[in-house]
Tab-separated table of C-alpha atoms and ligand atoms in Angstrom:
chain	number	residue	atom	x	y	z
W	934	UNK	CA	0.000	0.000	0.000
W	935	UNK	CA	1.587	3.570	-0.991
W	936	UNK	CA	1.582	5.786	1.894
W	937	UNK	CA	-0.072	9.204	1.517
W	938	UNK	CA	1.773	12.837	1.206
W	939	UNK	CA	-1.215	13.456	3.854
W	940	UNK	CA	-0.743	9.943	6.166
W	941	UNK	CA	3.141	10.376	5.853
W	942	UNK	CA	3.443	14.044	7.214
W	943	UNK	CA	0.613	12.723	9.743
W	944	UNK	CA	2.657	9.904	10.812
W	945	UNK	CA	5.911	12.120	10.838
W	946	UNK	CA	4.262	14.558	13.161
W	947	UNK	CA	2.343	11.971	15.388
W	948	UNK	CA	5.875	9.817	15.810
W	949	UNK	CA	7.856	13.522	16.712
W	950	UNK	CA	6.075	13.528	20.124
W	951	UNK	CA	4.989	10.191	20.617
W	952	UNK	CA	7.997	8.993	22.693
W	953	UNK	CA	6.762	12.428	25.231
W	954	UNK	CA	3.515	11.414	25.341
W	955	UNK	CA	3.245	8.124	25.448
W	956	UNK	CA	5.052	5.940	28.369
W	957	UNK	CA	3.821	2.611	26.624
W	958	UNK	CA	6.541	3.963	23.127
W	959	UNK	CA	8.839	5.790	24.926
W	960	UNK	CA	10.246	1.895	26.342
W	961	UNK	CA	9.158	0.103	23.009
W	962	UNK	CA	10.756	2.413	20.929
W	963	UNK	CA	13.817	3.770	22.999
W	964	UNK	CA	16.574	2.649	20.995
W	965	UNK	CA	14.832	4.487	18.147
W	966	UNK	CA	15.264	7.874	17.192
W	967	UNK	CA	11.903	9.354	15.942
W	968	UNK	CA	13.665	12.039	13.728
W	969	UNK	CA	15.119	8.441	11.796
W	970	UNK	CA	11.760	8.039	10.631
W	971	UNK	CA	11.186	10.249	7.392
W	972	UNK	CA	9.802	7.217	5.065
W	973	UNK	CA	7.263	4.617	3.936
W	974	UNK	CA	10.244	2.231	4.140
W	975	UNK	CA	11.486	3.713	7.655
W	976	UNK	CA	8.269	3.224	9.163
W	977	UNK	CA	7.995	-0.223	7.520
W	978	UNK	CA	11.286	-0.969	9.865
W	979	UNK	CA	9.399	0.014	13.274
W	980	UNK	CA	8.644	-2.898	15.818
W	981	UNK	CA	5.137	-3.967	15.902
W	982	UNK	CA	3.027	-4.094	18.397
W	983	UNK	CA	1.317	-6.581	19.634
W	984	UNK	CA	-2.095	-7.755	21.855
W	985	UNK	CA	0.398	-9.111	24.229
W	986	UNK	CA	2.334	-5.780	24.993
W	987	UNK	CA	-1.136	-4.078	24.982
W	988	UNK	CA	-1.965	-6.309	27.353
W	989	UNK	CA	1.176	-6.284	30.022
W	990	UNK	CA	0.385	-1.934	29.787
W	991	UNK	CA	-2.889	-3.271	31.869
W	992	UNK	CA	-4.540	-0.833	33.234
W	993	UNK	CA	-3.434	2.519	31.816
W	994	UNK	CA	-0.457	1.548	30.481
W	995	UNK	CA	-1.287	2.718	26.862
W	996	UNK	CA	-2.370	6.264	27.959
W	997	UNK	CA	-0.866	9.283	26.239
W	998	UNK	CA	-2.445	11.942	27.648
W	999	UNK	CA	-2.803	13.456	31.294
W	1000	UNK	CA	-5.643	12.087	33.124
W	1001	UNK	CA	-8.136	15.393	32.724
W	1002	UNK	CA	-8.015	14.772	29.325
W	1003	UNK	CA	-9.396	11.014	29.564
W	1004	UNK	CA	-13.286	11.069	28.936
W	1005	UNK	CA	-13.856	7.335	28.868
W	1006	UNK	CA	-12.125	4.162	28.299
W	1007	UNK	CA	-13.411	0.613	26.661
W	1008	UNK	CA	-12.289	-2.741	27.191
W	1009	UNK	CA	-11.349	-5.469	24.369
W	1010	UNK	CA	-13.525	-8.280	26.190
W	1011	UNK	CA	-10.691	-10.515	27.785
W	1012	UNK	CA	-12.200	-13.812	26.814
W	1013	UNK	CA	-8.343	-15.154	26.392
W	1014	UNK	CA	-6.553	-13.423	29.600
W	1015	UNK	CA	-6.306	-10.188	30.759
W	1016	UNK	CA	-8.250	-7.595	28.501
W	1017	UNK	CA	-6.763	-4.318	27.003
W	1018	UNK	CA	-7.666	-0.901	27.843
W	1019	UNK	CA	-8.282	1.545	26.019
W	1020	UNK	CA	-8.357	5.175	27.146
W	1021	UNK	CA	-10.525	8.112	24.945
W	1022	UNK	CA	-10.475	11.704	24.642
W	1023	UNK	CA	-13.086	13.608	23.789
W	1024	UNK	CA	-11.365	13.909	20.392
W	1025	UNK	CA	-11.547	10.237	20.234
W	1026	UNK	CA	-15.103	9.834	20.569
W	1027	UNK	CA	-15.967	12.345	18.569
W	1028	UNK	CA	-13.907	10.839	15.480
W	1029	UNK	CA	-15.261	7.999	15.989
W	1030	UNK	CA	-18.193	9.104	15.842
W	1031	UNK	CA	-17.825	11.000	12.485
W	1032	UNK	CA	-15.973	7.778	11.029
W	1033	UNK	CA	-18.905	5.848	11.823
W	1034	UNK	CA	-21.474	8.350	11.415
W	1035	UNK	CA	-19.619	8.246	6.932
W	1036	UNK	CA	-19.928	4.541	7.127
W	1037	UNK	CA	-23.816	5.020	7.595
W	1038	UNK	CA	-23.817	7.497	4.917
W	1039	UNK	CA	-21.446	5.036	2.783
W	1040	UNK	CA	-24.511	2.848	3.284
W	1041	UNK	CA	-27.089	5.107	1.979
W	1042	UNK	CA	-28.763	5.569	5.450
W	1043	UNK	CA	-29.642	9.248	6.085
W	1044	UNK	CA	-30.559	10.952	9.259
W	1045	UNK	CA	-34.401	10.107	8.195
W	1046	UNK	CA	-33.520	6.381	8.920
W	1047	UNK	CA	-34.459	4.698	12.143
W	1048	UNK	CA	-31.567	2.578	13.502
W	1049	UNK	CA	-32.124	-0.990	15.311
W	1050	UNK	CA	-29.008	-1.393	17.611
W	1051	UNK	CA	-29.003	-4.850	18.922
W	1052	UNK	CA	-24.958	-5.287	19.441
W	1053	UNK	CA	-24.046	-5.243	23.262
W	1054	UNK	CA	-23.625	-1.991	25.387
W	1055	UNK	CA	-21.130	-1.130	27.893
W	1056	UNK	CA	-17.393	-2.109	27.814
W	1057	UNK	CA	-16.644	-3.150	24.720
W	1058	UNK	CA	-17.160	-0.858	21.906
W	1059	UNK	CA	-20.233	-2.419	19.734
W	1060	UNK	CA	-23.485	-0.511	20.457
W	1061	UNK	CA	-22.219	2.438	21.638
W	1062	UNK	CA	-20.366	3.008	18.441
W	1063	UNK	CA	-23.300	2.212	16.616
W	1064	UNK	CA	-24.985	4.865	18.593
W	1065	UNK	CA	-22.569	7.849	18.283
W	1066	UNK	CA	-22.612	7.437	14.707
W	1067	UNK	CA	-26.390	6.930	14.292
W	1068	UNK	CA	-26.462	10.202	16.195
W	1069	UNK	CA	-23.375	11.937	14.684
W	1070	UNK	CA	-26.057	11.415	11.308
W	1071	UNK	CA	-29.079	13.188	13.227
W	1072	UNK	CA	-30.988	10.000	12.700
W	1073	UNK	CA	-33.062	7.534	15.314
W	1074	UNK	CA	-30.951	5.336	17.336
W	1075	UNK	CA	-32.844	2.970	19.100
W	1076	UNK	CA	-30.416	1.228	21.497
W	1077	UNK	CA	-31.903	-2.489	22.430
W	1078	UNK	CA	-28.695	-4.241	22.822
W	1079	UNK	CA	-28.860	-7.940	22.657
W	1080	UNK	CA	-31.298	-10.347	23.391
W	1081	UNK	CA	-35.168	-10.675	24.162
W	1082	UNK	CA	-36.535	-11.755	20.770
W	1083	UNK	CA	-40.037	-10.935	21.727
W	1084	UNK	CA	-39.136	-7.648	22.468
W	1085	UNK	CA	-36.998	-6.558	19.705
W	1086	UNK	CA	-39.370	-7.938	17.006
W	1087	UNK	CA	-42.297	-5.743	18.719
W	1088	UNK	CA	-40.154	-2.701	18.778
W	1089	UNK	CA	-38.836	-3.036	15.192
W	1090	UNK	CA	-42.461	-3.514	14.289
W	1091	UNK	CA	-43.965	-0.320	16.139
W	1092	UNK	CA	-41.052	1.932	15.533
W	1093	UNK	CA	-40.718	0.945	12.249
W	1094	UNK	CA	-36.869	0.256	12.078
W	1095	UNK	CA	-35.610	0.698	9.012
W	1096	UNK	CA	-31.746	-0.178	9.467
W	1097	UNK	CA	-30.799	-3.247	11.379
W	1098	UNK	CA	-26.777	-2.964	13.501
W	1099	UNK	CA	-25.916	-6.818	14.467
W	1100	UNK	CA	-23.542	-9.253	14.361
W	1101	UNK	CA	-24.326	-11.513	11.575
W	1102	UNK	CA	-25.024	-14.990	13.842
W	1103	UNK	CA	-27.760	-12.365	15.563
W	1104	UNK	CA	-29.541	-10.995	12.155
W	1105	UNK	CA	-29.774	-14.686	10.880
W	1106	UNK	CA	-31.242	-15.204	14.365
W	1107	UNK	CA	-33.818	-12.578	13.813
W	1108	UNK	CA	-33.949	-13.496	10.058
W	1109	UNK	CA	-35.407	-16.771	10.529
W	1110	UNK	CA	-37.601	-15.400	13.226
W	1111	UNK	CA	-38.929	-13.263	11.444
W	1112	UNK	CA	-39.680	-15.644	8.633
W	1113	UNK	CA	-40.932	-18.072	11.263
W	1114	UNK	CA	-44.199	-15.993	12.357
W	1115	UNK	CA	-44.366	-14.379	8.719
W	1116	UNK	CA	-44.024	-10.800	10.161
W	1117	UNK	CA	-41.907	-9.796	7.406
W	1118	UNK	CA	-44.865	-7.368	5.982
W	1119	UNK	CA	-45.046	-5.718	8.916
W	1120	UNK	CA	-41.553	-4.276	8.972
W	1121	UNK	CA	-39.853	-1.443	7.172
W	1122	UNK	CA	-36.454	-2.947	7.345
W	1123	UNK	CA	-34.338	-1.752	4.403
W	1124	UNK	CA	-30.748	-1.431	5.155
W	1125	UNK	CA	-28.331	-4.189	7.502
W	1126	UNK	CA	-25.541	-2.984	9.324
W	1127	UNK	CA	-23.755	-6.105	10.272
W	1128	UNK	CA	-20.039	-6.055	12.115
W	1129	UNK	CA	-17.241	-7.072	11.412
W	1130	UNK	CA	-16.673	-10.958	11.324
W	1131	UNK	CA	-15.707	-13.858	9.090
W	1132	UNK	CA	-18.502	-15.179	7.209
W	1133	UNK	CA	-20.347	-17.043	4.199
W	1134	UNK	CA	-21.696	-16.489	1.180
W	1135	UNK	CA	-24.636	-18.293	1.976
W	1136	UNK	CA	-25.129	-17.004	5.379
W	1137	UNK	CA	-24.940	-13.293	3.754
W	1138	UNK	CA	-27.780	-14.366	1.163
W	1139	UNK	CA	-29.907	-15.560	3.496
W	1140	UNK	CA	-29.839	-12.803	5.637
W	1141	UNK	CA	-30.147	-10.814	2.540
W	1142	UNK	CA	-33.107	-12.645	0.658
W	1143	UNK	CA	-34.828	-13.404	4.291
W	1144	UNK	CA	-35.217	-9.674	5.539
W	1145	UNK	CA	-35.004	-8.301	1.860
W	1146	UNK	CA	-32.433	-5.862	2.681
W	1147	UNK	CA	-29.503	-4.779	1.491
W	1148	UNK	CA	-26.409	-5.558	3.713
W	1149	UNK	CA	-23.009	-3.724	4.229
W	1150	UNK	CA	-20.083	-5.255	6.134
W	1151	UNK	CA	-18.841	-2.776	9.085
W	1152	UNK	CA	-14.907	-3.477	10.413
W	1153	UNK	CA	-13.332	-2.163	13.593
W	1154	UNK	CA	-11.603	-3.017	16.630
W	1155	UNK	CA	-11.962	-1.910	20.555
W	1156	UNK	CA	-7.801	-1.175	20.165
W	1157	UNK	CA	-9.217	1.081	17.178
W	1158	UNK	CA	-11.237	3.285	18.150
W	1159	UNK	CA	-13.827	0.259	17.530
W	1160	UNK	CA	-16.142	-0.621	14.661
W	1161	UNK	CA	-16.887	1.807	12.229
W	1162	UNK	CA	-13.530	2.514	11.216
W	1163	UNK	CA	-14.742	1.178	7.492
W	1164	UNK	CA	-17.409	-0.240	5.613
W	1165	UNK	CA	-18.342	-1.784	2.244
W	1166	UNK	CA	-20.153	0.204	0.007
W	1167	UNK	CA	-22.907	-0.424	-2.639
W	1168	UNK	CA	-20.212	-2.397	-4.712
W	1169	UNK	CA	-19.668	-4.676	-2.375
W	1170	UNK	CA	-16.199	-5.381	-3.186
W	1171	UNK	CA	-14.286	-5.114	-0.076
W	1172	UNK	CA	-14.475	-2.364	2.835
W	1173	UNK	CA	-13.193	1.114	2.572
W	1174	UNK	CA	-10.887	1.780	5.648
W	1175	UNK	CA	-11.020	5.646	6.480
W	1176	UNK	CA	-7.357	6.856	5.260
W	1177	UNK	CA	-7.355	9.930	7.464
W	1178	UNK	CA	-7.593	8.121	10.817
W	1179	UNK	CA	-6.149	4.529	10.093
W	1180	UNK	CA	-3.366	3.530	7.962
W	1181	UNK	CA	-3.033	-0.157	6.563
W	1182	UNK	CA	-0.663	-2.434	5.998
W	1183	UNK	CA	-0.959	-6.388	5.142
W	1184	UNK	CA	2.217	-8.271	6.262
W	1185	UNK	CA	3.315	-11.847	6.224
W	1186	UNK	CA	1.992	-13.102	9.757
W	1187	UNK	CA	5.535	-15.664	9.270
W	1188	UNK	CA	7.799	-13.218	8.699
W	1189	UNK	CA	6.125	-10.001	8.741
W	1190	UNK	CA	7.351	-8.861	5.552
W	1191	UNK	CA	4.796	-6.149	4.138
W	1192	UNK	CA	3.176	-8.254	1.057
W	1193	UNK	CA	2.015	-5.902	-1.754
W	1194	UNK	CA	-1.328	-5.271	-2.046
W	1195	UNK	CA	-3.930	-7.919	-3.266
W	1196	UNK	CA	-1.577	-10.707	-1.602
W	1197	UNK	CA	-3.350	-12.064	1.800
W	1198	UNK	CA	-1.980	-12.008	4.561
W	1199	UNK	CA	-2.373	-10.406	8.247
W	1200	UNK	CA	-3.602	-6.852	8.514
W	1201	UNK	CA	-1.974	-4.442	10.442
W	1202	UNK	CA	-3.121	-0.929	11.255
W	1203	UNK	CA	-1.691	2.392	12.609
W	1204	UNK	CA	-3.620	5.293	14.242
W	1205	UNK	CA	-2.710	8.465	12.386
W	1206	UNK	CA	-4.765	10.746	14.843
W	1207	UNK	CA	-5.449	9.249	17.914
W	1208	UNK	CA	-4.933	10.577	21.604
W	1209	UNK	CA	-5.709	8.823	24.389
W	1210	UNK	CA	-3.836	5.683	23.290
W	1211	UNK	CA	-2.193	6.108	19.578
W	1212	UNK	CA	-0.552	2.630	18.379
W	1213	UNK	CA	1.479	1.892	16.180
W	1214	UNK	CA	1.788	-0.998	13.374
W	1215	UNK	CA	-0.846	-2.813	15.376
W	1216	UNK	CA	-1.066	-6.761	14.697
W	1217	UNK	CA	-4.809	-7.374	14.081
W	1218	UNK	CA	-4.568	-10.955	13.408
W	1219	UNK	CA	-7.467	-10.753	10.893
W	1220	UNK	CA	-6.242	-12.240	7.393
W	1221	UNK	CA	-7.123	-10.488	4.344
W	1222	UNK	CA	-5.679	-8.948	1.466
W	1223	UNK	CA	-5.450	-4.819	0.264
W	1224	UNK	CA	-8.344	-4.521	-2.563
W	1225	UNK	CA	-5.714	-3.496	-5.660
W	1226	UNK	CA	-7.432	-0.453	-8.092
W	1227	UNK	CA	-9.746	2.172	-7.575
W	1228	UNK	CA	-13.616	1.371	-6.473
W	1229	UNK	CA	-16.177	1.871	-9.440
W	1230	UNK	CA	-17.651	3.674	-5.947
W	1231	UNK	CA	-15.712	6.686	-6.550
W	1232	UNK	CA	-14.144	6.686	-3.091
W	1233	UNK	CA	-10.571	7.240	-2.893
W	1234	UNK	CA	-9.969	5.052	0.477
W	1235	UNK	CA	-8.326	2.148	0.385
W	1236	UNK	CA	-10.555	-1.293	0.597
W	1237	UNK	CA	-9.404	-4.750	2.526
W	1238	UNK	CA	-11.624	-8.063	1.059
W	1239	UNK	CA	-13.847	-10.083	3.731
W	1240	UNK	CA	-11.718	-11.227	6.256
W	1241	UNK	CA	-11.155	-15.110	5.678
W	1242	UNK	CA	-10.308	-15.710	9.120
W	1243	UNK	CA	-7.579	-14.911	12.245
W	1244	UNK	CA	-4.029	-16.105	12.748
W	1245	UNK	CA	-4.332	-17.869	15.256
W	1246	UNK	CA	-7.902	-20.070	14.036
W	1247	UNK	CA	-5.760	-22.285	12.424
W	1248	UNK	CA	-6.305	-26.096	13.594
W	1249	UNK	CA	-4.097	-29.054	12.536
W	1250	UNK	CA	-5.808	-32.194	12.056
W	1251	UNK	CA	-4.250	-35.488	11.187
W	1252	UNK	CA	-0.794	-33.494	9.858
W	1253	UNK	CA	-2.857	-30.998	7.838
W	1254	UNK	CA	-3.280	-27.291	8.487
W	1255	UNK	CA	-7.057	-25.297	8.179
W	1256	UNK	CA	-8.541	-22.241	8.666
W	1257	UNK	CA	-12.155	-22.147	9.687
W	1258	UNK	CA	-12.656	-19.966	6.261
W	1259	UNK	CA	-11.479	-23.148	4.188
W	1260	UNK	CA	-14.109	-25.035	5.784
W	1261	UNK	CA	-16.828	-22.068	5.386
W	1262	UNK	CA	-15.881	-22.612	1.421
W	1263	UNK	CA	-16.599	-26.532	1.383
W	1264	UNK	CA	-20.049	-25.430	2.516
W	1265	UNK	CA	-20.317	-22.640	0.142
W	1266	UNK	CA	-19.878	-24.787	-2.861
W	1267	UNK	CA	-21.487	-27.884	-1.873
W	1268	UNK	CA	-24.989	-28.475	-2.991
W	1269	UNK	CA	-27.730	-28.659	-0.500
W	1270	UNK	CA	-26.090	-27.513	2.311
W	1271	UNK	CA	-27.302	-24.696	4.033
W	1272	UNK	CA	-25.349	-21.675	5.818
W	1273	UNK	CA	-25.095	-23.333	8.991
W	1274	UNK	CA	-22.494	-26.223	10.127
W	1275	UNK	CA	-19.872	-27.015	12.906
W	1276	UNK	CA	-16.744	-28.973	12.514
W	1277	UNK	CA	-15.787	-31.349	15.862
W	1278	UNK	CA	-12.542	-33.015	16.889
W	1279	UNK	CA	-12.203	-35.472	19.210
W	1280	UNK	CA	-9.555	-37.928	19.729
W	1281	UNK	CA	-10.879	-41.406	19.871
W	1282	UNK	CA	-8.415	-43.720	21.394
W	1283	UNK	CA	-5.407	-42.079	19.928
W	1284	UNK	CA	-7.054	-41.364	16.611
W	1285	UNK	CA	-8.342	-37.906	15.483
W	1286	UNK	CA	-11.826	-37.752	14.352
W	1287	UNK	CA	-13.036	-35.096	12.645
W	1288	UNK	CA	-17.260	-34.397	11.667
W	1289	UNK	CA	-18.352	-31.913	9.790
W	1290	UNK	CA	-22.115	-31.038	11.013
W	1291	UNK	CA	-24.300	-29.475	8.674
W	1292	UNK	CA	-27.751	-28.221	8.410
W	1293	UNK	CA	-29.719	-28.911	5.286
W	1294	UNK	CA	-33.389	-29.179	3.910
W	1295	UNK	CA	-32.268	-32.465	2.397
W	1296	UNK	CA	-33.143	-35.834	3.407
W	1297	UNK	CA	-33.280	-39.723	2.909
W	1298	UNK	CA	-30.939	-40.781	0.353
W	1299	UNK	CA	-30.931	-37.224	-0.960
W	1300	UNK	CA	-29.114	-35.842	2.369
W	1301	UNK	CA	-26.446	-39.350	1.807
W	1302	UNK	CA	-25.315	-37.708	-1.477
W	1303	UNK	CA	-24.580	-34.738	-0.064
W	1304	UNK	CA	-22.737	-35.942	2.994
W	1305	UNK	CA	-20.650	-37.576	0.502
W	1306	UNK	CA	-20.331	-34.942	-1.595
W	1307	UNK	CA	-19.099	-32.571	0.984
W	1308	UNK	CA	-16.827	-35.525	2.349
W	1309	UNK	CA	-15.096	-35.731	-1.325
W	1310	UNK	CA	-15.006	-31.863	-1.694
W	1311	UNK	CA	-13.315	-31.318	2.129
W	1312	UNK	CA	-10.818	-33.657	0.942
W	1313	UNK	CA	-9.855	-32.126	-2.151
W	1314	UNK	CA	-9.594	-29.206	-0.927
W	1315	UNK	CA	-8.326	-29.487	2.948
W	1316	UNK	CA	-6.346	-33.214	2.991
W	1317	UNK	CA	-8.342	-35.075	4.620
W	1318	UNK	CA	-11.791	-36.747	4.482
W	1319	UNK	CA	-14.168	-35.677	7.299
W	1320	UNK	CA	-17.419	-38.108	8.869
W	1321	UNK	CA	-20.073	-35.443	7.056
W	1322	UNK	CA	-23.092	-35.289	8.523
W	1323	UNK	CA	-26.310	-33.430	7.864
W	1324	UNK	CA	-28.700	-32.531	10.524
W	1325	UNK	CA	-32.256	-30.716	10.121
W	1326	UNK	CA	-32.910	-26.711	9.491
W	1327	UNK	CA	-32.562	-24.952	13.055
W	1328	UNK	CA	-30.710	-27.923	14.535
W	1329	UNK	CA	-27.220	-25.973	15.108
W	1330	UNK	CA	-27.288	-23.296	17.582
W	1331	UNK	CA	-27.286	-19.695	17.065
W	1332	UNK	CA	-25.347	-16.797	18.754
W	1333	UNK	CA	-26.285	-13.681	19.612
W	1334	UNK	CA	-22.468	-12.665	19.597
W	1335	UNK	CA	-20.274	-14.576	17.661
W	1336	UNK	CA	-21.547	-18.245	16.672
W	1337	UNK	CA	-18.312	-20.664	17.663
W	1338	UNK	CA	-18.153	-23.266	15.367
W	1339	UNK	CA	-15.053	-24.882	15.396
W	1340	UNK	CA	-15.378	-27.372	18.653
W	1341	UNK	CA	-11.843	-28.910	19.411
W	1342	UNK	CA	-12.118	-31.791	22.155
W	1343	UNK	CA	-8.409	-33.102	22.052
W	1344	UNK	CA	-6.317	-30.643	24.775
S	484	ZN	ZN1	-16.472	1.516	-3.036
């Protein structure tokens, strides 16, 4: 990715008083000089950082500004150890909220729009980013937050939502709920904003041809401001990342090379106006690859593709190595399979066993062909030749947050 005139002398300026600001870079960096960095390729040469530092700064570690200027903080959620913390200016939140408020516009929502906000409030970063934006827009939040199916459906019919924020396990949730008591008439629905999160083809469609709306894809992270820091836009050919705040890089997650752009690999990003705690060449995890080209959009910010999946989902099963988003594409092309499946491992008596669990309509000797068929295509395509097995519509579970699906029974 070429660096900006604009993101360079950002950078350049940011980095001049970082070191002064910012206890957290003043020991990461300090054998670096600051003035040494005056290039794309200098910057290229800085350390990364990673979850792990962010994590050892717990609490305020990563704070870069004195304490009066700290308005709020939010918390990555600390499923895997001890969580991050993020401190805000006001600043912060208000760019955020204008990032996120241009990712609504992005999405043709206007402030006329009424705005169904069923991701979770409080530490982490979901609704409330959904809210500053919808407000930042001067249209209707309406701040549910998760959960309560009853409720949301009533409210979304007597409000008369017509743009749904979720993750996208919770609008196929509400999807086939809504489908299931055949309220679909009743509901002015017209617009999804779903966050950021690996997923199908088929999942998207159904969501898609279920509600009859059109869907964008939002990305962020909590270390990020949080989501809304791009969206895809009525193209649908990767999301736009706002240049102005973020800059991104894709590197080799092996070596961490930078890879030019349109190779995948792991995306890294760099704050290029943040206060309360700036990072730098921060290690997402999240594979993808830079969209190469302009956007027939017209937009001049850079794009990343779907994500196809984190670093560290990778699973090794009998000697072979898969991402979750390999497995997602077995489904995708396999005939009569639905959007929904989960892949266990188990080791039986020193052997590993792997199932692949699928929903489908399909049954009787109908539903054998397809086991086999997805059996034939896994191998093909990952190494090895799963136990397929379809189940019935609904059978899998469903996830308000993110739906796991990758159940590994051996450690
Ligand atoms: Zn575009």
């Amino acid at each position: 990715m070429q660096m900006t005139d604009q993101q360079l002398s950002a950078l350049v300026n940011q980095l001049s008083t970082l070191k002064d600001r910012s206890p957290f870079y003043a020991k990461k960096f300090e054998d670096i000089d600051m003035a040494d960095v005056r290039t794309q390729a200098d910057f290229e040469q800085l350390p990364f950082s990673e979850k792990d530092d962010l994590r050892a700064a717990y609490p305020l570690g990563l704070q870069a500004v004195p304490d009066s200027a700290v308005v709020r903080i939010h918390s990555s959620s600390g499923t895997t150890g001890t969580p991050v913390i993020i401190p805000y200016t006001q600043k912060d939140v208000d760019d955020w909220a204008i990032q996120f408020a241009r990712c609504y516009e992005m999405a043709g929502i206007t402030s006329f729009d009424r705005i169904h906000i069923t991701p979770g409030y409080g530490l982490w970063t979901a609704g409330i980013g959904f809210q500053l934006g919808a407000e930042r827009l001067g249209a209707m939040a309406i701040p549910m937050g998760p959960g309560n199916t009853d409720k949301q459906l009533q409210m979304m019919e007597d409000l008369g939502s017509t743009v749904l924020g979720a993750t996208s396990s919770y609008a196929l949730l509400l999807a086939e709920e809504i489908e299931k008591r055949g309220i679909r008439d009743r509901l002015k629905l017209r617009k999804g904003v779903i966050g950021s999160e690996r997923w199908g083809e088929k999942m998207r469609n159904r969501i898609q041809n279920e509600l009859g709306i059109q869907i964008y894809d939002i990305y962020g992270l909590t270390e990020i401001y949080g989501p809304g820091i791009g969206i895809s836009c009525d193209e649908h050919a990767g999301m736009h990342i706002w240049s102005d705040y973020v800059y991104i890089e894709v590197v080799d997650p092996a070596t961490g090379e930078t890879l030019p752009d349109g190779e995948e690999g792991e995306l890294v990003l760099t704050t290029l106006q943040k206060e309360g705690a700036p990072l730098i060449r921060y290690r997402t995890h999240d594979l993808t690859r830079i969209v190469p080209g302009d956007c027939a959009c017209g937009s001049k910010h850079p794009r990343i593709a779907t994500l196809t999946g984190r670093t560290d989902d990778m699973f090794k099963v009998k000697g072979c190595n898969m991402f979750p988003a390999q497995v997602e594409e077995v489904i995708q092309i396999t005939n009569g399979t639905s959007s929904e499946y989960q892949v266990m491992i188990e080791n039986i008596s020193g052997k590993d066993v792997l199932t692949v669990l699928f929903e489908t309509p399909l049954e009787g000797e109908e539903k054998a062909r397809c086991e086999e068929e997805l059996a034939t295509i896994f191998k093909a395509k990952l190494g090895c030749t799963p136990d397929a097995k379809g189940v019935p519509m609904g059978e899998l579970p469903r996830s308000e947050k993110k739906t796991k699906r990758i159940f590994d029974s051996r450690y």
